[in-house]
Coordinates of C-alpha atoms in Angstrom, one line a residue:
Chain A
X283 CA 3.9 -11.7 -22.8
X284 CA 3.8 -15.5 -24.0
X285 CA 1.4 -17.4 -24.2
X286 CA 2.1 -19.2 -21.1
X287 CA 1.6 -15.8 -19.1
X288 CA -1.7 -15.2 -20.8
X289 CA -2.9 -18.6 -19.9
X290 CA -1.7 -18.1 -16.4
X291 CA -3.8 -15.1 -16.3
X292 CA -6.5 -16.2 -18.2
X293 CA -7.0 -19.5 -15.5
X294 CA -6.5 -16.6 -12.9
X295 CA -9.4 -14.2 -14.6
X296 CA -11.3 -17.6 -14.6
X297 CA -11.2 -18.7 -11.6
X298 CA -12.0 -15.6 -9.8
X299 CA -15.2 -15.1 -12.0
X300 CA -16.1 -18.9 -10.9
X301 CA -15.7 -18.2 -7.1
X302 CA -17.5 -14.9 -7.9
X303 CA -20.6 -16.5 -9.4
X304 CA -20.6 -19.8 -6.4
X305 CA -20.1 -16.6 -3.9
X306 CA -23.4 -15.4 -5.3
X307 CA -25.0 -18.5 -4.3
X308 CA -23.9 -19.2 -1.0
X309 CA -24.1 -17.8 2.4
X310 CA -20.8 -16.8 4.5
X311 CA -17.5 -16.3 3.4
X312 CA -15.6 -19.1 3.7
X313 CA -12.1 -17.4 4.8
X314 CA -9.4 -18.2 7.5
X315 CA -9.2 -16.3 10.6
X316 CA -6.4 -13.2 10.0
X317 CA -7.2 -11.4 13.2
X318 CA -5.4 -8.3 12.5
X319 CA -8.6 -7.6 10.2
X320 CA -10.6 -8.1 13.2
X321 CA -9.0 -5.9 15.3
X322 CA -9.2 -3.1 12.8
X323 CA -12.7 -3.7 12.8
X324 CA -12.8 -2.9 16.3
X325 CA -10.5 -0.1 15.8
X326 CA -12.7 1.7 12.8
X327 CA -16.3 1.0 15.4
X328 CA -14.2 2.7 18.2
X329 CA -12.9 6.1 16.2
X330 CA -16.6 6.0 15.0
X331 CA -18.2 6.0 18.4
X332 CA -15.5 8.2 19.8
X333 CA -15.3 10.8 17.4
X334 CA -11.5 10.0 16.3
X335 CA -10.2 9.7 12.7
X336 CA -8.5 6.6 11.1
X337 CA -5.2 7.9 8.7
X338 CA -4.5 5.7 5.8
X339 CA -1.2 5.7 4.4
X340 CA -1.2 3.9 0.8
X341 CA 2.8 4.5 0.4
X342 CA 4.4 6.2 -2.0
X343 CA 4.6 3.6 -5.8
X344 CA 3.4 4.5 -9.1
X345 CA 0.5 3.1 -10.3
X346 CA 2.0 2.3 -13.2
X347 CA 4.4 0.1 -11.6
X348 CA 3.9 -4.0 -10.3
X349 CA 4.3 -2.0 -6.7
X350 CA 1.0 0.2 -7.6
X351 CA -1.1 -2.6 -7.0
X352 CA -0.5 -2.6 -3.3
X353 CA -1.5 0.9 -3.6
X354 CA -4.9 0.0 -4.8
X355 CA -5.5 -2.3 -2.1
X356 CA -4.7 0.7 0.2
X357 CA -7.5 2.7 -2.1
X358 CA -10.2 -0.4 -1.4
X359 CA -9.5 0.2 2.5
X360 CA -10.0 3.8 2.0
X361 CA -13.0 3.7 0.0
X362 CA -14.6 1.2 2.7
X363 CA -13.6 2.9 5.3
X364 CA -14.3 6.0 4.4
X365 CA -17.7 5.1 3.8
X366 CA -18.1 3.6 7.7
X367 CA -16.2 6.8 9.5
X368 CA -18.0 9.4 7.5
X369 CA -21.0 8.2 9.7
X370 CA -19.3 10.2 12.9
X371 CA -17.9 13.7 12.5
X372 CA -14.5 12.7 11.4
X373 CA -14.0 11.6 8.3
X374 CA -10.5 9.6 7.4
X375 CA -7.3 10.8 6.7
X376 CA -5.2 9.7 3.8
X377 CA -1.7 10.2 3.0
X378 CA 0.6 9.3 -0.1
X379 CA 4.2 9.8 -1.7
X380 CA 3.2 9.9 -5.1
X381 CA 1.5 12.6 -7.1
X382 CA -0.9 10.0 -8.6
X383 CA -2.0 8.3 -5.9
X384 CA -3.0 11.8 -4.2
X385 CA -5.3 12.2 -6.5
X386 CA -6.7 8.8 -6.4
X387 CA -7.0 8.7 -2.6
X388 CA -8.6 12.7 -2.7
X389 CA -11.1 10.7 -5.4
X390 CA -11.7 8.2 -3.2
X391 CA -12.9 9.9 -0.2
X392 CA -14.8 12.6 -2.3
X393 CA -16.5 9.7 -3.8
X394 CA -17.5 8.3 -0.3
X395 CA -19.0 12.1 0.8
X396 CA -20.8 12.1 -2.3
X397 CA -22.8 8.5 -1.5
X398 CA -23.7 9.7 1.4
X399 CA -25.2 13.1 -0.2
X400 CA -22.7 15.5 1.8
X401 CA -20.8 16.8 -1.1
X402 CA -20.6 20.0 0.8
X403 CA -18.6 18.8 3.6
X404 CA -15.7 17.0 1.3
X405 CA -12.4 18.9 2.0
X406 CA -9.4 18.2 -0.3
X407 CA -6.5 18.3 2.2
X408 CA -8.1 15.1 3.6
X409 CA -5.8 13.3 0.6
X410 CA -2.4 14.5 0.9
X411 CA 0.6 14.1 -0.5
X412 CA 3.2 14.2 2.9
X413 CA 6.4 14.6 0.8
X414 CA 7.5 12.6 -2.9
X415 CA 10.8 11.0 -1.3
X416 CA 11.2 7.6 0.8
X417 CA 12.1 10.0 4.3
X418 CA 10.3 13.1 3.4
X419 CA 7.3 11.4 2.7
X420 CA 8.0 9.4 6.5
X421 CA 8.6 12.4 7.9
X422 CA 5.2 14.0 6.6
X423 CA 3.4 11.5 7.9
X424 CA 4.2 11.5 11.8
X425 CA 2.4 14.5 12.4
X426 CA -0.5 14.0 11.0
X427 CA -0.7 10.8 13.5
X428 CA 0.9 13.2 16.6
X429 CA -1.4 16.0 16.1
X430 CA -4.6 15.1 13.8
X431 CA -6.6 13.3 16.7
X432 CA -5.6 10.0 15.2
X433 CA -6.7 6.4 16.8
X434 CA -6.0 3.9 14.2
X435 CA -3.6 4.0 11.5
X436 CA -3.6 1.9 8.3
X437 CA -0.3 1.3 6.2
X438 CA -1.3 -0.6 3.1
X439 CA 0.7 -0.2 0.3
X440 CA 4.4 -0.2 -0.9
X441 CA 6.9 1.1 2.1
X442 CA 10.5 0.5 2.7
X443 CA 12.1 0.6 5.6
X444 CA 11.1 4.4 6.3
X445 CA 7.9 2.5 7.5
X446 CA 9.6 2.5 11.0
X447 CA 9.4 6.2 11.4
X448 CA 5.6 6.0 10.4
X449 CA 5.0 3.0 13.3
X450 CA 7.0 4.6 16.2
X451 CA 4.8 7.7 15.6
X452 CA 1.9 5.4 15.9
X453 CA 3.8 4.2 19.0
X454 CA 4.6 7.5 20.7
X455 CA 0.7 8.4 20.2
X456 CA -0.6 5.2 21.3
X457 CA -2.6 4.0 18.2
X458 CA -2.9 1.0 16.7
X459 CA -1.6 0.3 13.7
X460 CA -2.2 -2.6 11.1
X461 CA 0.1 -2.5 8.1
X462 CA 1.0 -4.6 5.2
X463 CA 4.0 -3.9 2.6
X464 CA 4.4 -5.1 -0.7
X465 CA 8.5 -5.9 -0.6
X466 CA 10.5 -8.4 2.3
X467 CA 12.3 -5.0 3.7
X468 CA 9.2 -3.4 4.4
X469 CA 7.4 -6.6 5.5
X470 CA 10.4 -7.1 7.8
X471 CA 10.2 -3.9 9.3
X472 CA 6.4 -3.8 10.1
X473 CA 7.1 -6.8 11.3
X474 CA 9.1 -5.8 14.3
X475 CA 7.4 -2.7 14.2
X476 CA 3.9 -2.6 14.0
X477 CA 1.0 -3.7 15.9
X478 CA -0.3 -5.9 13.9
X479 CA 1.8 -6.7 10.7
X480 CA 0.1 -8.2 7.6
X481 CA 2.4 -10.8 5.8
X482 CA 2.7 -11.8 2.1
X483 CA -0.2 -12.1 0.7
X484 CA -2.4 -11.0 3.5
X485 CA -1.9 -7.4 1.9
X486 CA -4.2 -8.2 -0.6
X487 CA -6.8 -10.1 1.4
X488 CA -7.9 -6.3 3.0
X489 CA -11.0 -5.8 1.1
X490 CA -12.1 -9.3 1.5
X491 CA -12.2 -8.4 5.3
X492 CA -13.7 -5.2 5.5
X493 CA -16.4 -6.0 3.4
X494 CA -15.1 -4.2 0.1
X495 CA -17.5 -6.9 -2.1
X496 CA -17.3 -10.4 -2.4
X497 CA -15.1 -10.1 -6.2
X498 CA -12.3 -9.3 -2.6
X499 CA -13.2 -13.0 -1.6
X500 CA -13.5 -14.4 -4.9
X501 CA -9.8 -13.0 -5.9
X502 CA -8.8 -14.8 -2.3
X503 CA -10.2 -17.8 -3.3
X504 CA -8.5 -17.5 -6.4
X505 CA -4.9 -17.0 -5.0
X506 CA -5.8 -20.0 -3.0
X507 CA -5.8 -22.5 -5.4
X508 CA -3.0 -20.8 -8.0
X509 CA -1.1 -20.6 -4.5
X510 CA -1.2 -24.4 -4.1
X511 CA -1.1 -25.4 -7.9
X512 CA 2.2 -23.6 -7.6
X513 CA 3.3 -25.4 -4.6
X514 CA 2.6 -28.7 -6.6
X515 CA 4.5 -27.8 -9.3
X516 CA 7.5 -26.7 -7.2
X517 CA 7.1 -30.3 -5.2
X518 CA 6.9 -32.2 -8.3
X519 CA 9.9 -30.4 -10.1
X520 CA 12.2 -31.2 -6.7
X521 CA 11.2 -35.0 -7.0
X522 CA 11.8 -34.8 -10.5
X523 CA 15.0 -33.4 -10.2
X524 CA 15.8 -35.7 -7.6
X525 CA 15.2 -38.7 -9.2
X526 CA 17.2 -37.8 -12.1
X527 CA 19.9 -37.8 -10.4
X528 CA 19.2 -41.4 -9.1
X529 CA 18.5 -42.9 -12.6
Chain B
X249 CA -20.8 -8.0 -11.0
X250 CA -21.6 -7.1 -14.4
X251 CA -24.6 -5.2 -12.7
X252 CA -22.0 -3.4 -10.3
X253 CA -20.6 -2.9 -13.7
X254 CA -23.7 -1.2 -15.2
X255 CA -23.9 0.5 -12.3
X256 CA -20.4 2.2 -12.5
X257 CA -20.8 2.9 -16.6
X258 CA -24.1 5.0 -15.7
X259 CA -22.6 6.5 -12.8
X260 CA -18.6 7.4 -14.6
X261 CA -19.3 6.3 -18.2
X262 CA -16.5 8.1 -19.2
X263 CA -13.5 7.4 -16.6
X264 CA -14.8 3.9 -16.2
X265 CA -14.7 3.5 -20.0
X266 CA -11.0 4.6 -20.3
X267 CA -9.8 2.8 -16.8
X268 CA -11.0 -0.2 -18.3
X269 CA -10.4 0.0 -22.0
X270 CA -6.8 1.4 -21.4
X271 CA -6.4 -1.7 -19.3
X272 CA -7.4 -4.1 -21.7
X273 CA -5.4 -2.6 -24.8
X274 CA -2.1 -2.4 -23.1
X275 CA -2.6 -5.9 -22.0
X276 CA -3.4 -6.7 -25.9
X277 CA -0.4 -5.4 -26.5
X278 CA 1.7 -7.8 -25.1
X279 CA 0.1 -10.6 -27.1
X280 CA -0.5 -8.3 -30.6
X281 CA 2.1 -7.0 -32.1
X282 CA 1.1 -3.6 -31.2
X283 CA 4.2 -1.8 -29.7
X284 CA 4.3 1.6 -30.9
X285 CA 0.6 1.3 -29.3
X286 CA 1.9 0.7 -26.2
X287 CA 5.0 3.1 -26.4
X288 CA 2.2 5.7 -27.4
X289 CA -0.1 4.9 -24.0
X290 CA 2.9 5.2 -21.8
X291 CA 4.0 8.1 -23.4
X292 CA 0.7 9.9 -22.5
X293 CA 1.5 8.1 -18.5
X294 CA 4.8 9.6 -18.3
X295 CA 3.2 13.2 -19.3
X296 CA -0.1 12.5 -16.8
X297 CA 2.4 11.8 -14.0
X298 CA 5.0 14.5 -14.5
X299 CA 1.7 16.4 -14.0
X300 CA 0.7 14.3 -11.3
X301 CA 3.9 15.0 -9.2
X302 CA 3.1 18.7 -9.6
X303 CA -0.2 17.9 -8.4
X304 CA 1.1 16.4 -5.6
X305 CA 3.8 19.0 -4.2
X306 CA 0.8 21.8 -4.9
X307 CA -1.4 19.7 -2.1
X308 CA 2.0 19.9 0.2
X309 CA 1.8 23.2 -0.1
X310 CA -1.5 24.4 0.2
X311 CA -2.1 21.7 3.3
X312 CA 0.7 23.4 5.0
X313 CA -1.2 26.5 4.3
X314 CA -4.5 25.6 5.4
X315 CA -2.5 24.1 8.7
X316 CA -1.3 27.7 9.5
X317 CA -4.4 29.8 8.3
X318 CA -6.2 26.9 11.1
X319 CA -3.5 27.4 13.3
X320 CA -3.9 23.4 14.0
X321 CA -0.8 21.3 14.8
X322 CA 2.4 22.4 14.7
X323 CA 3.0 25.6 12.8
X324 CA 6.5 25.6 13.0
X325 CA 6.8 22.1 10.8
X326 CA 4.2 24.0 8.4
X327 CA 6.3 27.6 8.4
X328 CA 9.8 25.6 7.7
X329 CA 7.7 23.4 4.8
X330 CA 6.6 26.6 2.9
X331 CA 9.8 28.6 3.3
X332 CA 11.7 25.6 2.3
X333 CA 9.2 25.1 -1.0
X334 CA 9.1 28.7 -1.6
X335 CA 13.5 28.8 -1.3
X336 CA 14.0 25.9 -3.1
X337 CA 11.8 26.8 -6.2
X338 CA 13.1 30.2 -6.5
X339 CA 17.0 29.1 -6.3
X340 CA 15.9 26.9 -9.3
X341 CA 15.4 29.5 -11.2
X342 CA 18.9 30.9 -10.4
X343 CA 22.2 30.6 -12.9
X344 CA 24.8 27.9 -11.0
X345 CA 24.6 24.9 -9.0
X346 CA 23.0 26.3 -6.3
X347 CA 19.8 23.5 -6.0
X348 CA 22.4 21.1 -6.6
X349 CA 23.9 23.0 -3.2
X350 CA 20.7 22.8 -1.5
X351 CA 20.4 19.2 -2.4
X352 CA 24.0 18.2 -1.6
X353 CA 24.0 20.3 1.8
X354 CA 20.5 20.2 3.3
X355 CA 18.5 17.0 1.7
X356 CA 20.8 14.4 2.1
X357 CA 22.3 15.5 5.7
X358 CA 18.5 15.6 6.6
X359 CA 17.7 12.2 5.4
X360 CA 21.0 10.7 6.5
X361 CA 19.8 12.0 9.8
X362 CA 16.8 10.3 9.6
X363 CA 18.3 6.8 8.8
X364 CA 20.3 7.4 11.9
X365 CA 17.0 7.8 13.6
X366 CA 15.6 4.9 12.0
X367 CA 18.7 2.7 13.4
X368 CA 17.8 3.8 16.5
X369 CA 13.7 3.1 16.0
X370 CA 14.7 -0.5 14.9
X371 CA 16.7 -1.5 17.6
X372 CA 14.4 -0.6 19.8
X373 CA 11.6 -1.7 18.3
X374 CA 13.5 -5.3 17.6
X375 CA 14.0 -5.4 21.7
X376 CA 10.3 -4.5 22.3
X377 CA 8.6 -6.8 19.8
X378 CA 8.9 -10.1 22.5
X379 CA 7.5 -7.9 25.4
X380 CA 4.3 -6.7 22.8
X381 CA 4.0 -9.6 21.2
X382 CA 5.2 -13.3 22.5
X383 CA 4.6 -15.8 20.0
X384 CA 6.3 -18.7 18.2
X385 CA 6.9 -16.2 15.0
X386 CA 8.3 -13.1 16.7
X387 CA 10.7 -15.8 19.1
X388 CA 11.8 -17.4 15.2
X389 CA 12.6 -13.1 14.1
X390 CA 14.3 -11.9 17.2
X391 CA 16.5 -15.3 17.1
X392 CA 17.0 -15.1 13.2
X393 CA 18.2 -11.2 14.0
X394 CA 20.2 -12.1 16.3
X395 CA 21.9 -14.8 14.7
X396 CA 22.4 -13.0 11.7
X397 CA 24.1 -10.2 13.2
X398 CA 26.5 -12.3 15.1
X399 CA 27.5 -14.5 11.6
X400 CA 27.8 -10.8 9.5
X401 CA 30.1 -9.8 12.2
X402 CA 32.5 -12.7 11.4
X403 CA 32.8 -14.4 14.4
X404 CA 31.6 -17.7 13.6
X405 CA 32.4 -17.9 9.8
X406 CA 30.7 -19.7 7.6
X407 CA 28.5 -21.6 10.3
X408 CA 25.2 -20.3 9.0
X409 CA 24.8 -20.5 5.8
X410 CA 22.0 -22.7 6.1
X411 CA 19.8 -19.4 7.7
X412 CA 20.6 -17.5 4.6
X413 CA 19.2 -20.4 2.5
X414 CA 16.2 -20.4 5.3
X415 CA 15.8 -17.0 4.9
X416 CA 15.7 -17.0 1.0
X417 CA 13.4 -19.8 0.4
X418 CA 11.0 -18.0 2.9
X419 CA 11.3 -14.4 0.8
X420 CA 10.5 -16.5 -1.9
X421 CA 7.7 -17.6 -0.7
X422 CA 6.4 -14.5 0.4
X423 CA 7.3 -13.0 -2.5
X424 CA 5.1 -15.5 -5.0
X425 CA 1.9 -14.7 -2.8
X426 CA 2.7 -11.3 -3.2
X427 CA 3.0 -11.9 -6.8
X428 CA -0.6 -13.6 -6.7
X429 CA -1.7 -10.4 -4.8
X430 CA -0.4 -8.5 -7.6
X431 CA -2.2 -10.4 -10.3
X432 CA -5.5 -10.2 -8.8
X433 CA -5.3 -7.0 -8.0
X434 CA -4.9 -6.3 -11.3
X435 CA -7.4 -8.2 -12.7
X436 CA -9.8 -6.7 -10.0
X437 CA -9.4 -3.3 -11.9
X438 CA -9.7 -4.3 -15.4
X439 CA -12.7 -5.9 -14.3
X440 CA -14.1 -3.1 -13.1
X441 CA -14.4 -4.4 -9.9
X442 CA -12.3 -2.2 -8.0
X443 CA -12.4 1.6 -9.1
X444 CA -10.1 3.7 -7.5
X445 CA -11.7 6.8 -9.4
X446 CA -14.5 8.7 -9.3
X447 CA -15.8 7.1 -6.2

């Protein structure tokens, strides 16, 4: 890492803790309308009230990877919404393609029963590793959404194009399904695929929209501004470019 | 935050201790000259998710279990999962080639199968998406399709270029905010902010 990188992060570290601190001292959150976050929120009060379960599927990276990140987006879904469903009967389901992640999601939703004091009730096949290759772990997923009483299903986190198989079974059982992938194959695919497709960064903006804590909207804010900074930079090295070639 | 963080330390001390200091150590190292540091910390990752993936195919198998002791769903998927596991890790133990057989002759003809099925999904899904979902940016995919698969097939020649440049510039694009994603996300964690452990 140069030093450029660290400064990059560094100003990134930075601003978030700025927005954090102002986030502190204001009311509302300030975000643009992504109404696939909405809808989930309708989605998650309806399984609550009618007694149906919401399956999360956080993909298949390692965590050790750039692609893991995604991942933990999925985790900070699973962690809120695990918190909200647990308040009806049926707790949430959540699937993965990775060994690591399995263990993360099953500590997730253990973590959720135990803030709410039922430590009993926590089952550990409610984290489950559906299969540890691109199709397998696909195919391990569509019957969980065919036969687990299933009403809204979550895809956040790094799928290819196996994603497809995941959606139609969504399809096929009438659910709705918001996902998000980390890569343009994926993205492309749950595109054309799902009900309600999340796009580039809107991955990431999850937790900011389901209430996962306002360092979610901070972090937002914070892409925000790199996002554009970036953009001006790109701009001015065109022009620049361009008028070298004039003089 | 830094009580959220006060609040996690008394609750986890310990994995929230190592999340975070493992974090910031193996960032140091990419600014300190500390590589054998690092080599030694990824090391110890590689080990953890070897045993991870173990972890992982265990859960498979006792899920698929507790699905047939609950006779819940279909048992037939579950029965075929833990003959399968149960076939494929005794053959291992075997002398020959004979999970390379099983790998060569059953996994790949399934998944093959499976992308055939996925063709299928695709298409249809791609001729559905107008009907579910009619706006400007599903008219801009199904037209972009379209003309992509009539310039692949050769009949125009080199007439549209210009969408692959389109098409790049906008992969870009969504690639760099997935970048940003990426970056905060990270930064999230060794914050402390987001804990994906010990609840």
């Amino acid at each position: 890492m140069n030093i450029g990188t660290l400064a990059f992060v560094a100003l990134f570290g930075g601003l978030m803790l700025g927005f954090y601190i102002m986030g502190q001292r204001q009311e509302g959150r300030n975000l643009r309308d992504i109404p696939a976050f909405y809808r989930l929120q309708g989605a998650i009060e309806l399984s609550v009230e009618d007694g149906s379960r919401i399956h999360i599927a956080i993909g298949r990276s390692d965590i050790t990877s750039p692609q893991g990140m995604a991942a933990m987006v999925g985790l900070s879904m699973l962690k809120r919404v695990s918190t909200v469903a647990l308040e009806s009967d049926q707790p949430p389901i959540a699937s993965a393609g990775n060994g690591g992640l399995v263990i993360l999601a099953q500590d997730t939703i253990r973590g959720a029963f135990n803030s709410l004091n039922l430590q009993g009730a926590y089952d550990h096949t409610l984290g489950r590793a559906t299969g540890l290759t691109p199709y397998s772990y696909a195919a391990g997923v569509m019957p969980i959404i065919l036969d687990e009483d299933i009403s809204a299903n979550i895809m956040v986190g790094s799928f290819g194009d196996e994603a497809a198989l995941i959606t139609s079974a969504g399809e096929r059982s009438q659910t709705f399904t918001l996902a998000g992938a980390d890569n343009i194959p994926g993205q492309a695919v749950l595109f054309a695929t799902a009900h309600e497709p999340l796009i580039g960064e809107e991955l990431f903006a999850g937790g900011a929209y389901i209430g996962a804590g306002l360092m979610h909207v901070a972090s937002l804010h914070a892409q925000d501004v790199v996002r554009w900074l970036i953009v001006v930079i790109l701009l001015a090295a065109g022009a620049f470019g361009l008028l070298q070639g004039f003089f | 935050m830094l009580k959220n963080l006060i609040s996690h330390f008394k609750h986890s001390p310990i994995s929230t201790f190592v999340a975070i200091a493992s974090g910031v150590i193996v960032l140091a190292t990419y600014i300190l000259p500390l590589e054998s540091l690092r080599s030694l910390i990824l090391s110890w990752v590689v080990i953890a998710s070897a045993a991870a993936l173990l972890v992982g195919a265990v859960n498979l198998l006792s899920v698929h279990i507790n699905k047939l002791s609950t006779t819940t769903g279909n048992s037939l998927y579950s029965s075929s999962l833990i003959i399968s596991m149960i076939l494929t890790f005794t053959v291992a133990f075997l002398p020959g080639n004979v999970d390379q057989w099983i790998f060569r002759y059953v996994q790949i003809p399934v998944e093959s199968s499976l992308m055939a099925v996925l063709a299928v999904t695709l298409t249809y899904a791609a001729a559905r998406l107008l009907g579910r979902r009619t706006d400007i940016y599903s008219i801009i995919f199904v037209a972009s399709l379209i003309l992509t698969l009539i310039s692949s097939g050769g009949f125009i020649g080199g007439g549209f270029t210009w969408l692959k440049t389109m098409a790049g510039a906008g992969g870009r694009g969504i690639i760099i905010g997935v970048g940003l994603g990426t970056v905060t996300t990270g930064l999230r964690v060794l914050l402390g902010s987001d804990r994906p452990y010990s609840g």
